[in-house]
C-alpha positions as semicolon CSV with decimal commas, in nm:
position;residue;x (nm);y (nm);z (nm)
1;M;-1,253;1,246;1,985
2;E;-1,159;1,530;1,726
3;W;-0,910;1,677;1,939
4;M;-0,735;1,346;2,022
5;L;-0,718;1,286;1,681
6;L;-0,562;1,650;1,672
7;L;-0,329;1,561;1,927
8;S;-0,233;1,245;1,790
9;N;-0,115;1,422;1,449
10;I;0,031;1,689;1,634
11;L;0,236;1,441;1,844
12;H;0,312;1,188;1,542
13;T;0,452;1,515;1,367
14;L;0,699;1,645;1,617
15;T;0,846;1,316;1,743
16;E;0,867;1,146;1,409
17;G;0,972;1,466;1,216
18;L;1,287;1,528;1,485
19;G;1,329;1,110;1,466
20;L;1,426;1,196;1,077
21;A;1,597;1,475;1,177
22;T;1,833;1,307;1,439
23;N;1,868;1,010;1,303
24;A;1,992;1,132;0,895
25;L;2,219;1,370;1,111
26;L;2,372;1,018;1,276
27;I;2,401;0,852;0,953
28;Y;2,568;1,141;0,796
29;L;2,811;1,151;1,138
30;V;2,887;0,802;1,112
31;L;2,968;0,791;0,736
32;T;3,190;1,078;0,763
33;K;3,315;1,121;1,128
34;T;3,373;0,790;1,288
35;P;3,719;0,768;1,357
36;K;3,917;0,438;1,267
37;R;3,967;0,278;1,575
38;L;3,521;0,297;1,593
39;T;3,474;0,144;1,289
40;T;3,347;-0,201;1,389
41;Y;3,141;-0,015;1,641
42;S;3,010;0,254;1,447
43;I;2,836;-0,061;1,233
44;L;2,617;-0,113;1,534
45;I;2,547;0,277;1,527
46;L;2,448;0,305;1,186
47;N;2,223;0,003;1,217
48;F;2,005;0,175;1,504
49;A;2,025;0,538;1,275
50;I;1,883;0,338;0,960
51;C;1,648;0,130;1,128
52;D;1,496;0,432;1,302
53;L;1,499;0,642;1,045
54;L;1,291;0,419;0,839
55;T;1,030;0,376;1,164
56;C;1,009;0,744;1,203
57;V;0,903;0,778;0,768
58;S;0,651;0,476;0,790
59;A;0,529;0,612;1,143
60;F;0,471;0,916;0,992
61;F;0,362;0,777;0,700
62;V;0,056;0,593;0,870
63;Q;0,008;0,732;1,206
64;Q;-0,218;0,456;1,321
65;R;-0,480;0,412;1,535
66;L;-0,480;0,033;1,717
67;I;-0,855;-0,069;1,785
68;P;-0,841;-0,469;1,945
69;G;-1,167;-0,580;1,941
70;G;-1,197;-0,930;2,084
71;T;-1,091;-1,167;1,842
72;A;-1,054;-0,886;1,579
73;L;-0,778;-0,629;1,534
74;F;-0,864;-0,309;1,316
75;Y;-0,649;-0,025;1,232
76;F;-0,733;0,339;1,169
77;S;-0,483;0,537;0,950
78;H;-0,441;0,895;0,999
79;G;-0,100;0,957;0,822
80;P;-0,040;1,081;0,437
81;C;-0,089;0,673;0,359
82;K;-0,480;0,786;0,325
83;L;-0,420;0,890;-0,034
84;F;-0,305;0,588;-0,147
85;G;-0,570;0,341;-0,017
86;S;-0,589;0,095;0,288
87;L;-0,361;-0,156;0,137
88;A;-0,102;0,143;0,099
89;C;-0,133;0,202;0,444
90;Y;-0,138;-0,144;0,536
91;I;0,171;-0,223;0,401
92;G;0,311;0,085;0,543
93;Y;0,223;-0,017;0,888
94;S;0,348;-0,396;0,840
95;F;0,719;-0,229;0,763
96;M;0,684;0,027;1,031
97;L;0,603;-0,300;1,307
98;H;0,895;-0,476;1,140
99;C;1,130;-0,219;1,186
100;Y;1,011;-0,191;1,578
101;S;1,079;-0,585;1,604
102;H;1,437;-0,558;1,465
103;W;1,516;-0,224;1,681
104;L;1,477;-0,468;1,940
105;W;1,662;-0,729;1,844
106;S;1,964;-0,475;1,780
107;L;1,923;-0,341;2,126
108;L;1,965;-0,691;2,280
109;F;2,245;-0,751;2,027
110;S;2,465;-0,414;2,112
111;F;2,420;-0,496;2,461
112;V;2,554;-0,876;2,367
113;Y;2,833;-0,635;2,216
114;R;2,897;-0,448;2,482
115;Y;2,959;-0,746;2,752
116;Y;3,170;-0,892;2,462
117;I;3,400;-0,632;2,394
118;L;3,518;-0,610;2,759
119;G;3,709;-0,940;2,752
120;H;3,791;-0,954;2,404
121;S;3,914;-0,751;2,094
122;A;3,666;-0,610;1,835
123;P;3,535;-0,859;1,592
124;K;3,539;-0,794;1,252
125;T;3,362;-0,550;1,036
126;R;3,184;-0,856;0,811
127;T;3,133;-1,050;1,141
128;V;2,923;-0,794;1,290
129;V;2,705;-0,705;0,941
130;I;2,629;-1,097;0,913
131;I;2,508;-1,095;1,306
132;I;2,321;-0,842;1,265
133;T;2,150;-0,972;0,913
134;L;2,106;-1,306;1,161
135;F;1,916;-1,076;1,391
136;Y;1,717;-0,950;1,087
137;I;1,583;-1,240;0,965
138;P;1,282;-1,319;1,231
139;S;1,198;-0,936;1,152
140;F;1,169;-0,980;0,764
141;F;0,980;-1,281;0,763
142;Q;0,721;-1,120;0,997
143;F;0,704;-0,843;0,715
144;V;0,678;-1,040;0,453
145;T;0,405;-1,284;0,610
146;F;0,195;-0,973;0,766
147;C;0,144;-0,801;0,423
148;F;-0,098;-1,073;0,341
149;A;-0,260;-1,095;0,663
150;S;-0,502;-0,809;0,616
151;D;-0,919;-0,909;0,568
152;D;-1,169;-0,740;0,382
153;V;-1,225;-0,349;0,437
154;T;-1,555;-0,340;0,387
155;E;-1,618;-0,624;0,618
156;L;-1,388;-0,474;0,884
157;K;-1,586;-0,154;0,876
158;N;-1,912;-0,338;0,945
159;Q;-1,693;-0,512;1,274
160;V;-1,590;-0,161;1,377
161;V;-1,951;-0,017;1,335
162;K;-2,080;-0,359;1,540
163;K;-1,883;-0,368;1,821
164;F;-1,746;-0,019;1,877
165;G;-2,015;0,200;1,694
166;Y;-1,722;0,411;1,565
167;D;-1,837;0,624;1,239
168;V;-1,578;0,478;0,987
169;S;-1,747;0,684;0,676
170;K;-1,399;0,890;0,620
171;E;-1,219;0,667;0,807
172;C;-0,896;0,445;0,605
173;V;-0,975;0,124;0,778
174;S;-0,752;-0,229;0,754
175;G;-0,704;-0,481;1,020
176;H;-0,800;-0,827;1,056
177;L;-1,118;-1,034;1,130
178;N;-0,950;-1,304;1,372
179;I;-0,603;-1,275;1,489
180;F;-0,539;-1,658;1,569
181;H;-0,492;-1,689;1,170
182;W;-0,118;-1,769;1,154
183;K;0,019;-1,486;0,953
184;A;-0,137;-1,207;1,219
185;M;-0,101;-1,461;1,515
186;F;0,271;-1,465;1,405
187;T;0,353;-1,052;1,419
188;I;0,143;-1,038;1,730
189;L;0,354;-1,265;1,937
190;H;0,650;-1,163;1,776
191;M;0,587;-0,792;1,884
192;T;0,467;-0,867;2,229
193;L;0,622;-1,198;2,386
194;P;0,995;-1,107;2,325
195;I;0,990;-0,736;2,543
196;T;0,985;-0,927;2,855
197;P;1,240;-1,150;2,800
198;V;1,468;-0,933;2,601
199;Y;1,454;-0,666;2,845
200;T;1,535;-0,885;3,138
201;A;1,841;-0,991;2,902
202;I;1,935;-0,630;2,864
203;L;1,910;-0,566;3,242
204;I;2,100;-0,857;3,289
205;L;2,376;-0,823;3,055
206;R;2,367;-0,462;3,212
207;R;2,445;-0,591;3,566
208;M;2,692;-0,836;3,436
209;T;2,819;-0,545;3,204
210;L;2,893;-0,343;3,527
211;A;3,037;-0,578;3,778
212;K;3,326;-0,669;3,548
213;L;3,362;-0,331;3,520
214;R;3,398;-0,274;3,911
215;A;3,614;-0,569;3,894
216;E;3,887;-0,395;3,724
217;R;4,137;-0,316;4,047
218;V;4,404;-0,110;3,848
219;M;4,274;0,148;3,598
220;S;4,386;0,514;3,495
221;E;4,184;0,837;3,530
222;N;4,102;0,818;3,204
223;S;3,986;0,503;3,222
224;K;3,768;0,553;3,513
225;H;3,586;0,858;3,339
226;L;3,515;0,655;3,020
227;H;3,346;0,389;3,239
228;A;3,098;0,659;3,428
229;Q;3,011;0,786;3,021
230;L;2,957;0,424;2,944
231;L;2,731;0,329;3,271
232;K;2,501;0,668;3,132
233;A;2,512;0,531;2,806
234;L;2,413;0,193;2,940
235;T;2,187;0,330;3,181
236;I;1,982;0,552;2,886
237;Q;1,960;0,299;2,648
238;A;1,829;0,033;2,887
239;C;1,533;0,264;2,970
240;L;1,408;0,299;2,591
241;P;1,235;-0,052;2,614
242;I;1,022;0,067;2,884
243;F;0,847;0,230;2,583
244;F;0,766;-0,085;2,446
245;V;0,607;-0,244;2,772
246;V;0,384;0,016;2,825
247;A;0,267;0,040;2,437
248;V;0,210;-0,338;2,472
249;I;0,037;-0,294;2,763
250;T;-0,198;-0,029;2,613
251;Y;-0,272;-0,311;2,327
252;T;-0,322;-0,601;2,559
253;V;-0,574;-0,430;2,807
254;G;-0,803;-0,340;2,494
255;Q;-0,733;-0,696;2,298
256;L;-0,820;-0,875;2,654
257;G;-1,167;-0,679;2,653
258;I;-1,016;-0,523;3,003
259;Y;-1,071;-0,195;2,901
260;N;-1,139;-0,005;2,559
261;H;-1,096;0,383;2,476
262;P;-0,982;0,586;2,250
263;L;-0,706;0,734;2,426
264;L;-0,524;0,403;2,483
265;E;-0,567;0,344;2,081
266;Y;-0,387;0,619;2,007
267;A;-0,148;0,582;2,278
268;T;0,017;0,241;2,151
269;F;0,193;0,370;1,888
270;L;0,263;0,706;2,003
271;L;0,466;0,581;2,289
272;G;0,619;0,361;2,000
273;S;0,733;0,731;1,854
274;F;0,926;0,813;2,147
275;I;1,238;0,530;2,064
276;P;1,334;0,639;1,721
277;M;1,348;1,023;1,841
278;L;1,559;0,955;2,169
279;C;1,760;0,648;2,056
280;P;2,026;0,899;1,844
281;V;2,078;1,139;2,146
282;T;2,320;0,871;2,331
283;S;2,521;0,847;2,024
284;F;2,561;1,262;1,990
285;Y;2,676;1,255;2,350
286;F;2,871;0,996;2,452
287;V;3,027;0,923;2,138
288;R;3,307;1,211;2,125
289;P;3,405;1,271;1,748
290;Y;2,989;1,327;1,703
291;H;2,940;1,486;2,026
292;L;3,249;1,801;1,905
293;W;3,096;1,822;1,570
294;I;2,728;1,890;1,651
295;R;2,904;2,107;1,948
296;N;3,154;2,302;1,713
297;R;2,909;2,342;1,412
298;L;2,555;2,316;1,515
299;L;2,571;2,463;1,875
300;C;2,849;2,722;1,775
301;M;3,064;2,636;2,086
302;H;3,413;2,642;2,006
303;R;3,636;2,642;2,276
304;K;3,991;2,619;2,323
305;T;4,056;2,308;2,529
306;S;4,392;2,124;2,579
307;S;4,457;1,845;2,407
308;Q;4,292;1,537;2,482
309;S;4,506;1,260;2,633
310;V;4,471;0,924;2,504
311;S;4,451;0,579;2,699
312;R;4,486;0,247;2,578
313;I;4,188;0,049;2,743
314;T;4,253;-0,295;2,672
315;T;3,957;-0,367;2,881
316;L;3,695;-0,212;2,644
317;Y;3,818;-0,239;2,326
318;G;4,134;-0,492;2,332
319;S;4,482;-0,310;2,179
320;Q;4,272;-0,004;2,027
321;E;4,315;0,332;2,141
322;T;4,030;0,509;2,267
323;S;3,978;0,919;2,392
324;K;3,914;1,012;2,702
325;G;3,541;1,035;2,820
326;Y;3,390;0,919;2,531
327;Y;3,356;0,601;2,328
């Protein structure tokens, strides 16, 4: 048991530390290195970066172990939140969950945006911000209601000992004695049920986007290279929800009483921590201004290259100009 806790602490520190650094860097690049032609698209990137950064901070703060048991659900917090008590840990956990749910809805919107942009000019920045805000409302409602869903700590500890025989004398415990109470149930359903339909919609949108790209008969070499990069970016981002799917499976297996094991209890949110760590990498690699800045400033890989040709790609950004090879 002790080695699992140690391994969990190490993995949380590594994944969330790296995620914090990469997302902070991405926010800096979006605010200072985004060319005018990418202003609208950069709002989507900034939304992801802020959401991922806050996810990393809250996930490190709580370092949660999820223990499902019948109609009850318990949380052991092993992060710095222990210094402030169970309530602080629970609120931090609630905040983390709402960041994850907003990330998933944002990913869906990003695929809708990419499909839309193939046949239309880029929407106004204000329009994109309003849509993101509308997508955020369910997650914010989840956060507010879930903050009031935790039960008495003493009763929770007694139930943990009764159901699992765990030593809770040194544990920071929070949770729910009955997950069917609407405040807890809404969050559980909002975190689990949308995974499959959203992921399915993402795959369908990806297929539709690729089909629309392949339907283009007249295309310059620059455009073909750009579309190849877009295909890679879509493929990578479409894979990230797999971490959500596996995390939900580890939770469901325990909640339904199929199998309970400490390894599954630790794994649920460790799997989730890889998402905000990996998400910025796609922007670092595929958005040319960010890629060049990282290569030249951080990796010190200055190269004398011929000036990049600029092609006008109406199929992607209406009448906007896009540099070869990147968004």
